[in-house]
Amino acid sequence: MNIDHEYRTDISRGWNRKHILGLQDLSRDELNIILNQASEFKRLANIGETKLTPLAGTVVANLFFEPSTRTRISFGLAAKRLSADTVDFTASGSSLSKGESFVDTAKTIEAMGVSYVVVRHKTPGAPQLLAQHLDANILNAGDGTHEHPTQALLDIFTIREHFGKIGGLTVTLVGDILHSRVARSNIWGLKKLGAHVIVCGPTTLIPNDIEALGVEVSNSLDDVIERTDCLNLLRIQFERQRGHYFPSIREYAHLFGMNKQRINRAKEDVLILAPGPINRGVEITPDVADGPHSVILGQVSNGLIIRMACLYLLHLQRIASLGTAG
Amino acid sequence: MKSLLIKNGRIIDPSQGLDVQGNLLVEAGKITGLCDDTATADEVIDATGLIVSPGFIDLHVSLCEPGFEEDETIETGTAAALAGGVTSLGCLPNTAPVVDDRSSAEFILLQAARASNCHVFPLGAVTKNNEGKELAEIGQLVAGQAVGFTDADKPIENAEIMRCALEYTRMFDRPILNRPQVSELTEKGQMHEGFHSTVLGLKGIPAAAEEIMVNRDIALAELTRGRIHLMCVSTQNSVAQIRRAKAAGIQVTADVTPHHLTLTDQMLETYDPNYKVLPPLRSQEHIDALIEGLKDGTIDVICSDHTPHAAEKKTDEILGADFGIIGLETLLPVCLQSLITPGHLSWSELISKLTVGPARILGLAKGTLASGADADITLINPDIRYVLERNLIKSSSHNTPFLGKELQGRAEVVIVSGEVRYRADN
């Protein structure tokens, strides 16, 4: 296994995690290591260094047991940018439909020489389960309604890029907090980095005990918009709902949708994020989604470098654990 | 049949208010009584350092046969019962076919006799095929020796059916055992609804899902003057409601499991399916209320709610894992850990919850060491410490969160109908 030492910098000092399963477990320092490593990859990309070689000769398996477009493509491209070989797996048409268990399927794929497993699964804790049963380094690409660490990291990276900091900012997460893995990961990450976090949505979509995570709860976007630096508009997850959390989409858009009137009341440099895919006209009107405050497409670009940073750091840990680090 | 002399034990029999150091004589399968050092018998058991207790009675146990023999059989389940000190158990009708007619109840008795481990008492279904729609042949089931009625893990949701069942079973003086759960509030739930379910992203089951049905069942028991037994109560408010109902003279009884007295919802942090049970593991304040309920007599019984699952049903991702854990063999040590060691209950009080309480609810002439009673006896070693390894488990399933954990206390010798049926391995 080789590594291009020119990419190794002091940035990664202090990183010794085998897996990235969620942001709940990561320390403030570890979060900063990932963000700083991503910055370094972005700098290299900006000077045309888009094809790096540290993962050459390794295999990254993208195991997607749940539908995904942008995250799957982003992880696939991140691995290729680091020169890894990739194996893509989607649940439909796989051995799972023949009754094979999730763990056995993953172990079978690992046996083909896989070192890094990126996993998305509908079940919370599925990446933890793989971490217990596989030797590979596991990267959580979203587990049910639990965590989606790389999405939160790219959100945080985008906010930091814009404001130059996280500490002291007020970040409001709007929408379906109850079913959102993005919200949970964002809360852990933003709080550790010193932001004030508000969760805002209808009472039916906010868990009762969420204040215990140190967030402010609001049921009125109009009440909090003026003191918000950054709005993260979470998608209404129609596929996870039982259908009676609010009376109609029209009413939701009326109460919690981001539109021109609300932008006009917001801070001048308010930043609008959305993890996507966005429901235009529900969480956000098209003029705002495509307007100057929106960094939705920038988030997608940053997602790629965040995932490169995560894979690279896991690679450094793997080399160190094998005792072959230079 | 050989006579037995159990010497030098601490004899605790709550049915007689007995807690003495002494000798107990067994002849022809029956308890003869306390005796002095001059007594003799065909076999002598030295019970020095042991507690001599009436055999434990587990109110409701899943033995899985017929239909789910991959999880457990009557033979393996009753072997596990013996290893846990249980000499009698009520067998849930969550089988395939369901025990909803006389012949199926008699099949259970036949298989239990073949296994020749502990006594098995069939619990009949309340409704045909446990579907909650039409009453099962309750009178026929009584003729087939069913001692109580329950739709097992399926709550009786239709209040009119529950009312009829409570009224109808009055003719036979048998209890209805119900799992208090409102399914609209438990649907897709994986764990207790609270802080930890929020963090873990697992859909929660609110305490109210249980408490609403506890309230309904108590109201129907009052209306019908029937006997309702609430299975596996787990919340603070359930205990409070039962306490009030008992004070008002309503015929309501309740049980709790050892794991609900020991483990909290925080344990799910590991996503280990062996912490996934129904009702879900709750928070410490609920545990404290359950213990108070045991102390003041609101909760009558502790039972294992033994729910075996084959490994493939319990080892994969948590959403796909079945609910429930095995409990027969950890019943005693987990009670000791959660109730005796902290000083919540005395040994006599604990043994009462494992013997007198369940015997009274099921109408069994058991759970006593009185002269003339069936000689079902458990000799408890309260001090022994050991790690629960797989090879110690007699159940054919191993779905327990206590695997690999250090436990204290075990059944050392178990006597059923005057015969030594189990001795712990040294």
PDB file of N, CA and C in Angstrom, chain A residues 51-130:
ATOM      1  N   LYS A  51      -6.847  15.018  -9.798  1.00  0.00           N
ATOM      2  CA  LYS A  51      -6.671  13.556  -9.715  1.00  0.00           C
ATOM      3  C   LYS A  51      -5.475  13.269  -8.822  1.00  0.00           C
ATOM      4  N   LEU A  52      -5.769  12.819  -7.613  1.00  0.00           N
ATOM      5  CA  LEU A  52      -4.717  12.524  -6.645  1.00  0.00           C
ATOM      6  C   LEU A  52      -4.566  11.009  -6.549  1.00  0.00           C
ATOM      7  N   THR A  53      -3.493  10.575  -5.921  1.00  0.00           N
ATOM      8  CA  THR A  53      -3.209   9.131  -5.982  1.00  0.00           C
ATOM      9  C   THR A  53      -3.088   8.411  -4.641  1.00  0.00           C
ATOM     10  N   PRO A  54      -3.439   9.005  -3.514  1.00  0.00           N
ATOM     11  CA  PRO A  54      -3.137   8.314  -2.246  1.00  0.00           C
ATOM     12  C   PRO A  54      -3.839   6.970  -2.087  1.00  0.00           C
ATOM     13  N   LEU A  55      -5.013   6.780  -2.673  1.00  0.00           N
ATOM     14  CA  LEU A  55      -5.736   5.524  -2.474  1.00  0.00           C
ATOM     15  C   LEU A  55      -5.522   4.547  -3.631  1.00  0.00           C
ATOM     16  N   ALA A  56      -4.536   4.820  -4.453  1.00  0.00           N
ATOM     17  CA  ALA A  56      -4.278   3.923  -5.593  1.00  0.00           C
ATOM     18  C   ALA A  56      -4.029   2.500  -5.087  1.00  0.00           C
ATOM     19  N   GLY A  57      -4.663   1.543  -5.717  1.00  0.00           N
ATOM     20  CA  GLY A  57      -4.487   0.151  -5.317  1.00  0.00           C
ATOM     21  C   GLY A  57      -5.446  -0.311  -4.253  1.00  0.00           C
ATOM     22  N   THR A  58      -6.255   0.581  -3.717  1.00  0.00           N
ATOM     23  CA  THR A  58      -7.235   0.172  -2.713  1.00  0.00           C
ATOM     24  C   THR A  58      -8.625   0.113  -3.347  1.00  0.00           C
ATOM     25  N   VAL A  59      -9.527  -0.541  -2.625  1.00  0.00           N
ATOM     26  CA  VAL A  59     -10.897  -0.674  -3.141  1.00  0.00           C
ATOM     27  C   VAL A  59     -11.874  -0.064  -2.149  1.00  0.00           C
ATOM     28  N   VAL A  60     -12.713   0.814  -2.663  1.00  0.00           N
ATOM     29  CA  VAL A  60     -13.792   1.405  -1.865  1.00  0.00           C
ATOM     30  C   VAL A  60     -15.109   0.791  -2.353  1.00  0.00           C
ATOM     31  N   ALA A  61     -15.867   0.219  -1.422  1.00  0.00           N
ATOM     32  CA  ALA A  61     -17.178  -0.334  -1.798  1.00  0.00           C
ATOM     33  C   ALA A  61     -18.260   0.650  -1.357  1.00  0.00           C
ATOM     34  N   ASN A  62     -19.089   1.012  -2.293  1.00  0.00           N
ATOM     35  CA  ASN A  62     -20.248   1.855  -1.973  1.00  0.00           C
ATOM     36  C   ASN A  62     -21.472   0.955  -1.865  1.00  0.00           C
ATOM     37  N   LEU A  63     -21.882   0.713  -0.624  1.00  0.00           N
ATOM     38  CA  LEU A  63     -23.015  -0.191  -0.406  1.00  0.00           C
ATOM     39  C   LEU A  63     -24.251   0.650  -0.116  1.00  0.00           C
ATOM     40  N   PHE A  64     -25.119   0.734  -1.074  1.00  0.00           N
ATOM     41  CA  PHE A  64     -26.316   1.569  -0.913  1.00  0.00           C
ATOM     42  C   PHE A  64     -27.548   0.671  -0.869  1.00  0.00           C
ATOM     43  N   PHE A  65     -28.033   0.522   0.350  1.00  0.00           N
ATOM     44  CA  PHE A  65     -29.201  -0.325   0.568  1.00  0.00           C
ATOM     45  C   PHE A  65     -30.485   0.502   0.504  1.00  0.00           C
ATOM     46  N   GLU A  66     -30.347   1.755   0.170  1.00  0.00           N
ATOM     47  CA  GLU A  66     -31.473   2.668   0.120  1.00  0.00           C
ATOM     48  C   GLU A  66     -31.230   3.589  -1.070  1.00  0.00           C
ATOM     49  N   PRO A  67     -32.271   4.017  -1.755  1.00  0.00           N
ATOM     50  CA  PRO A  67     -32.056   4.848  -2.942  1.00  0.00           C
ATOM     51  C   PRO A  67     -31.285   6.122  -2.627  1.00  0.00           C
ATOM     52  N   SER A  68     -30.432   6.516  -3.557  1.00  0.00           N
ATOM     53  CA  SER A  68     -29.670   7.751  -3.414  1.00  0.00           C
ATOM     54  C   SER A  68     -29.122   8.112  -4.782  1.00  0.00           C
ATOM     55  N   THR A  69     -29.088   9.381  -5.067  1.00  0.00           N
ATOM     56  CA  THR A  69     -28.447   9.817  -6.312  1.00  0.00           C
ATOM     57  C   THR A  69     -27.200  10.602  -5.983  1.00  0.00           C
ATOM     58  N   ARG A  70     -27.401  11.764  -5.324  1.00  0.00           N
ATOM     59  CA  ARG A  70     -26.250  12.649  -5.173  1.00  0.00           C
ATOM     60  C   ARG A  70     -25.189  12.091  -4.226  1.00  0.00           C
ATOM     61  N   THR A  71     -25.609  11.481  -3.135  1.00  0.00           N
ATOM     62  CA  THR A  71     -24.609  10.967  -2.192  1.00  0.00           C
ATOM     63  C   THR A  71     -23.822   9.818  -2.816  1.00  0.00           C
ATOM     64  N   ARG A  72     -24.522   8.944  -3.529  1.00  0.00           N
ATOM     65  CA  ARG A  72     -23.847   7.791  -4.139  1.00  0.00           C
ATOM     66  C   ARG A  72     -22.837   8.250  -5.195  1.00  0.00           C
ATOM     67  N   ILE A  73     -23.262   9.168  -6.043  1.00  0.00           N
ATOM     68  CA  ILE A  73     -22.360   9.667  -7.086  1.00  0.00           C
ATOM     69  C   ILE A  73     -21.191  10.422  -6.461  1.00  0.00           C
ATOM     70  N   SER A  74     -21.489  11.194  -5.426  1.00  0.00           N
ATOM     71  CA  SER A  74     -20.454  11.985  -4.770  1.00  0.00           C
ATOM     72  C   SER A  74     -19.383  11.086  -4.147  1.00  0.00           C
ATOM     73  N   PHE A  75     -19.812  10.057  -3.456  1.00  0.00           N
ATOM     74  CA  PHE A  75     -18.839   9.129  -2.861  1.00  0.00           C
ATOM     75  C   PHE A  75     -18.044   8.405  -3.950  1.00  0.00           C
ATOM     76  N   GLY A  76     -18.732   8.000  -5.000  1.00  0.00           N
ATOM     77  CA  GLY A  76     -18.057   7.293  -6.088  1.00  0.00           C
ATOM     78  C   GLY A  76     -16.987   8.165  -6.715  1.00  0.00           C
ATOM     79  N   LEU A  77     -17.322   9.405  -6.958  1.00  0.00           N
ATOM     80  CA  LEU A  77     -16.372  10.324  -7.573  1.00  0.00           C
ATOM     81  C   LEU A  77     -15.230  10.663  -6.612  1.00  0.00           C
ATOM     82  N   ALA A  78     -15.558  10.817  -5.335  1.00  0.00           N
ATOM     83  CA  ALA A  78     -14.515  11.116  -4.341  1.00  0.00           C
ATOM     84  C   ALA A  78     -13.469  10.004  -4.319  1.00  0.00           C
ATOM     85  N   ALA A  79     -13.926   8.764  -4.354  1.00  0.00           N
ATOM     86  CA  ALA A  79     -12.993   7.630  -4.344  1.00  0.00           C
ATOM     87  C   ALA A  79     -12.122   7.649  -5.598  1.00  0.00           C
ATOM     88  N   LYS A  80     -12.751   7.949  -6.733  1.00  0.00           N
ATOM     89  CA  LYS A  80     -11.994   7.959  -8.000  1.00  0.00           C
ATOM     90  C   LYS A  80     -10.986   9.115  -8.012  1.00  0.00           C
ATOM     91  N   ARG A  81     -11.353  10.242  -7.442  1.00  0.00           N
ATOM     92  CA  ARG A  81     -10.422  11.369  -7.389  1.00  0.00           C
ATOM     93  C   ARG A  81      -9.179  11.012  -6.574  1.00  0.00           C
ATOM     94  N   LEU A  82      -9.347  10.056  -5.647  1.00  0.00           N
ATOM     95  CA  LEU A  82      -8.209   9.619  -4.827  1.00  0.00           C
ATOM     96  C   LEU A  82      -7.554   8.368  -5.420  1.00  0.00           C
ATOM     97  N   SER A  83      -8.012   7.983  -6.617  1.00  0.00           N
ATOM     98  CA  SER A  83      -7.441   6.865  -7.384  1.00  0.00           C
ATOM     99  C   SER A  83      -7.742   5.482  -6.809  1.00  0.00           C
ATOM    100  N   ALA A  84      -8.804   5.390  -6.032  1.00  0.00           N
ATOM    101  CA  ALA A  84      -9.207   4.065  -5.553  1.00  0.00           C
ATOM    102  C   ALA A  84     -10.034   3.370  -6.636  1.00  0.00           C
ATOM    103  N   ASP A  85     -10.009   2.040  -6.590  1.00  0.00           N
ATOM    104  CA  ASP A  85     -10.986   1.288  -7.386  1.00  0.00           C
ATOM    105  C   ASP A  85     -12.285   1.270  -6.592  1.00  0.00           C
ATOM    106  N   THR A  86     -13.396   1.274  -7.292  1.00  0.00           N
ATOM    107  CA  THR A  86     -14.676   1.309  -6.580  1.00  0.00           C
ATOM    108  C   THR A  86     -15.560   0.135  -6.987  1.00  0.00           C
ATOM    109  N   VAL A  87     -16.328  -0.301  -6.016  1.00  0.00           N
ATOM    110  CA  VAL A  87     -17.336  -1.334  -6.247  1.00  0.00           C
ATOM    111  C   VAL A  87     -18.663  -0.723  -5.828  1.00  0.00           C
ATOM    112  N   ASP A  88     -19.622  -0.750  -6.705  1.00  0.00           N
ATOM    113  CA  ASP A  88     -20.937  -0.184  -6.374  1.00  0.00           C
ATOM    114  C   ASP A  88     -21.940  -1.296  -6.163  1.00  0.00           C
ATOM    115  N   PHE A  89     -22.695  -1.123  -5.107  1.00  0.00           N
ATOM    116  CA  PHE A  89     -23.719  -2.115  -4.781  1.00  0.00           C
ATOM    117  C   PHE A  89     -25.024  -1.385  -4.516  1.00  0.00           C
ATOM    118  N   THR A  90     -26.066  -1.860  -5.138  1.00  0.00           N
ATOM    119  CA  THR A  90     -27.405  -1.365  -4.774  1.00  0.00           C
ATOM    120  C   THR A  90     -28.258  -2.560  -4.400  1.00  0.00           C
ATOM    121  N   ALA A  91     -29.159  -2.342  -3.475  1.00  0.00           N
ATOM    122  CA  ALA A  91     -29.885  -3.471  -2.875  1.00  0.00           C
ATOM    123  C   ALA A  91     -30.799  -4.172  -3.874  1.00  0.00           C
ATOM    124  N   SER A  92     -31.400  -3.429  -4.784  1.00  0.00           N
ATOM    125  CA  SER A  92     -32.358  -4.068  -5.681  1.00  0.00           C
ATOM    126  C   SER A  92     -31.636  -5.057  -6.591  1.00  0.00           C
ATOM    127  N   GLY A  93     -32.215  -6.228  -6.721  1.00  0.00           N
ATOM    128  CA  GLY A  93     -31.620  -7.252  -7.570  1.00  0.00           C
ATOM    129  C   GLY A  93     -30.421  -7.933  -6.958  1.00  0.00           C
ATOM    130  N   SER A  94     -30.157  -7.699  -5.682  1.00  0.00           N
ATOM    131  CA  SER A  94     -28.998  -8.308  -5.034  1.00  0.00           C
ATOM    132  C   SER A  94     -29.402  -9.587  -4.310  1.00  0.00           C
ATOM    133  N   SER A  95     -28.398 -10.166  -3.624  1.00  0.00           N
ATOM    134  CA  SER A  95     -28.670 -11.396  -2.869  1.00  0.00           C
ATOM    135  C   SER A  95     -29.605 -11.160  -1.699  1.00  0.00           C
ATOM    136  N   LEU A  96     -29.755  -9.877  -1.312  1.00  0.00           N
ATOM    137  CA  LEU A  96     -30.688  -9.602  -0.215  1.00  0.00           C
ATOM    138  C   LEU A  96     -32.082 -10.071  -0.587  1.00  0.00           C
ATOM    139  N   SER A  97     -32.417  -9.919  -1.870  1.00  0.00           N
ATOM    140  CA  SER A  97     -33.750 -10.344  -2.296  1.00  0.00           C
ATOM    141  C   SER A  97     -33.866 -11.858  -2.284  1.00  0.00           C
ATOM    142  N   LYS A  98     -32.719 -12.558  -2.165  1.00  0.00           N
ATOM    143  CA  LYS A  98     -32.763 -14.022  -2.031  1.00  0.00           C
ATOM    144  C   LYS A  98     -32.721 -14.446  -0.575  1.00  0.00           C
ATOM    145  N   GLY A  99     -32.741 -13.478   0.324  1.00  0.00           N
ATOM    146  CA  GLY A  99     -32.820 -13.793   1.747  1.00  0.00           C
ATOM    147  C   GLY A  99     -31.515 -13.680   2.494  1.00  0.00           C
ATOM    148  N   GLU A 100     -30.429 -13.307   1.810  1.00  0.00           N
ATOM    149  CA  GLU A 100     -29.146 -13.188   2.513  1.00  0.00           C
ATOM    150  C   GLU A 100     -29.204 -11.994   3.466  1.00  0.00           C
ATOM    151  N   SER A 101     -28.547 -12.136   4.604  1.00  0.00           N
ATOM    152  CA  SER A 101     -28.600 -11.058   5.587  1.00  0.00           C
ATOM    153  C   SER A 101     -27.698  -9.903   5.157  1.00  0.00           C
ATOM    154  N   PHE A 102     -27.978  -8.757   5.729  1.00  0.00           N
ATOM    155  CA  PHE A 102     -27.213  -7.544   5.446  1.00  0.00           C
ATOM    156  C   PHE A 102     -25.733  -7.740   5.752  1.00  0.00           C
ATOM    157  N   VAL A 103     -25.448  -8.295   6.930  1.00  0.00           N
ATOM    158  CA  VAL A 103     -24.043  -8.461   7.328  1.00  0.00           C
ATOM    159  C   VAL A 103     -23.333  -9.462   6.412  1.00  0.00           C
ATOM    160  N   ASP A 104     -24.004 -10.558   6.099  1.00  0.00           N
ATOM    161  CA  ASP A 104     -23.377 -11.561   5.224  1.00  0.00           C
ATOM    162  C   ASP A 104     -23.095 -10.987   3.844  1.00  0.00           C
ATOM    163  N   THR A 105     -24.018 -10.180   3.336  1.00  0.00           N
ATOM    164  CA  THR A 105     -23.800  -9.545   2.036  1.00  0.00           C
ATOM    165  C   THR A 105     -22.563  -8.652   2.092  1.00  0.00           C
ATOM    166  N   ALA A 106     -22.474  -7.862   3.152  1.00  0.00           N
ATOM    167  CA  ALA A 106     -21.335  -6.950   3.284  1.00  0.00           C
ATOM    168  C   ALA A 106     -20.028  -7.720   3.435  1.00  0.00           C
ATOM    169  N   LYS A 107     -20.061  -8.804   4.210  1.00  0.00           N
ATOM    170  CA  LYS A 107     -18.838  -9.587   4.404  1.00  0.00           C
ATOM    171  C   LYS A 107     -18.377 -10.233   3.091  1.00  0.00           C
ATOM    172  N   THR A 108     -19.346 -10.642   2.307  1.00  0.00           N
ATOM    173  CA  THR A 108     -19.009 -11.247   1.013  1.00  0.00           C
ATOM    174  C   THR A 108     -18.301 -10.234   0.122  1.00  0.00           C
ATOM    175  N   ILE A 109     -18.832  -9.032   0.102  1.00  0.00           N
ATOM    176  CA  ILE A 109     -18.219  -7.986  -0.732  1.00  0.00           C
ATOM    177  C   ILE A 109     -16.840  -7.625  -0.182  1.00  0.00           C
ATOM    178  N   GLU A 110     -16.733  -7.547   1.140  1.00  0.00           N
ATOM    179  CA  GLU A 110     -15.440  -7.219   1.743  1.00  0.00           C
ATOM    180  C   GLU A 110     -14.369  -8.238   1.354  1.00  0.00           C
ATOM    181  N   ALA A 111     -14.813  -9.502   1.245  1.00  0.00           N
ATOM    182  CA  ALA A 111     -13.857 -10.573   0.939  1.00  0.00           C
ATOM    183  C   ALA A 111     -13.215 -10.411  -0.441  1.00  0.00           C
ATOM    184  N   MET A 112     -13.752  -9.507  -1.262  1.00  0.00           N
ATOM    185  CA  MET A 112     -13.167  -9.268  -2.586  1.00  0.00           C
ATOM    186  C   MET A 112     -12.059  -8.221  -2.531  1.00  0.00           C
ATOM    187  N   GLY A 113     -11.541  -7.990  -1.329  1.00  0.00           N
ATOM    188  CA  GLY A 113     -10.393  -7.088  -1.210  1.00  0.00           C
ATOM    189  C   GLY A 113     -10.750  -5.653  -0.904  1.00  0.00           C
ATOM    190  N   VAL A 114     -11.907  -5.460  -0.323  1.00  0.00           N
ATOM    191  CA  VAL A 114     -12.365  -4.102  -0.029  1.00  0.00           C
ATOM    192  C   VAL A 114     -11.758  -3.615   1.289  1.00  0.00           C
ATOM    193  N   SER A 115     -11.245  -2.391   1.265  1.00  0.00           N
ATOM    194  CA  SER A 115     -10.679  -1.815   2.496  1.00  0.00           C
ATOM    195  C   SER A 115     -11.611  -0.792   3.128  1.00  0.00           C
ATOM    196  N   TYR A 116     -12.410  -0.122   2.302  1.00  0.00           N
ATOM    197  CA  TYR A 116     -13.262   0.966   2.810  1.00  0.00           C
ATOM    198  C   TYR A 116     -14.694   0.702   2.357  1.00  0.00           C
ATOM    199  N   VAL A 117     -15.600   0.791   3.303  1.00  0.00           N
ATOM    200  CA  VAL A 117     -17.016   0.549   2.987  1.00  0.00           C
ATOM    201  C   VAL A 117     -17.810   1.801   3.297  1.00  0.00           C
ATOM    202  N   VAL A 118     -18.445   2.308   2.266  1.00  0.00           N
ATOM    203  CA  VAL A 118     -19.373   3.420   2.427  1.00  0.00           C
ATOM    204  C   VAL A 118     -20.767   2.810   2.445  1.00  0.00           C
ATOM    205  N   VAL A 119     -21.511   3.068   3.506  1.00  0.00           N
ATOM    206  CA  VAL A 119     -22.796   2.364   3.613  1.00  0.00           C
ATOM    207  C   VAL A 119     -23.945   3.336   3.848  1.00  0.00           C
ATOM    208  N   ARG A 120     -24.993   3.104   3.090  1.00  0.00           N
ATOM    209  CA  ARG A 120     -26.271   3.776   3.358  1.00  0.00           C
ATOM    210  C   ARG A 120     -27.312   2.688   3.588  1.00  0.00           C
ATOM    211  N   HIS A 121     -28.121   2.892   4.630  1.00  0.00           N
ATOM    212  CA  HIS A 121     -29.095   1.853   4.974  1.00  0.00           C
ATOM    213  C   HIS A 121     -30.287   2.498   5.662  1.00  0.00           C
ATOM    214  N   LYS A 122     -31.442   1.884   5.515  1.00  0.00           N
ATOM    215  CA  LYS A 122     -32.647   2.462   6.131  1.00  0.00           C
ATOM    216  C   LYS A 122     -32.661   2.260   7.648  1.00  0.00           C
ATOM    217  N   THR A 123     -31.836   1.353   8.143  1.00  0.00           N
ATOM    218  CA  THR A 123     -31.870   1.038   9.567  1.00  0.00           C
ATOM    219  C   THR A 123     -30.855   1.849  10.351  1.00  0.00           C
ATOM    220  N   PRO A 124     -31.291   2.607  11.350  1.00  0.00           N
ATOM    221  CA  PRO A 124     -30.323   3.275  12.224  1.00  0.00           C
ATOM    222  C   PRO A 124     -29.387   2.234  12.856  1.00  0.00           C
ATOM    223  N   GLY A 125     -28.114   2.561  12.920  1.00  0.00           N
ATOM    224  CA  GLY A 125     -27.163   1.627  13.535  1.00  0.00           C
ATOM    225  C   GLY A 125     -26.556   0.637  12.568  1.00  0.00           C
ATOM    226  N   ALA A 126     -27.018   0.614  11.312  1.00  0.00           N
ATOM    227  CA  ALA A 126     -26.462  -0.361  10.362  1.00  0.00           C
ATOM    228  C   ALA A 126     -24.943  -0.176  10.183  1.00  0.00           C
ATOM    229  N   PRO A 127     -24.419   1.043  10.099  1.00  0.00           N
ATOM    230  CA  PRO A 127     -22.956   1.174   9.983  1.00  0.00           C
ATOM    231  C   PRO A 127     -22.219   0.657  11.231  1.00  0.00           C
ATOM    232  N   GLN A 128     -22.821   0.880  12.410  1.00  0.00           N
ATOM    233  CA  GLN A 128     -22.218   0.344  13.643  1.00  0.00           C
ATOM    234  C   GLN A 128     -22.140  -1.181  13.567  1.00  0.00           C
ATOM    235  N   LEU A 129     -23.201  -1.768  13.030  1.00  0.00           N
ATOM    236  CA  LEU A 129     -23.244  -3.229  12.902  1.00  0.00           C
ATOM    237  C   LEU A 129     -22.101  -3.709  12.000  1.00  0.00           C
ATOM    238  N   LEU A 130     -21.905  -3.025  10.888  1.00  0.00           N
ATOM    239  CA  LEU A 130     -20.796  -3.415   9.999  1.00  0.00           C
ATOM    240  C   LEU A 130     -19.450  -3.216  10.685  1.00  0.00           C
TER     241      LEU A 130
END
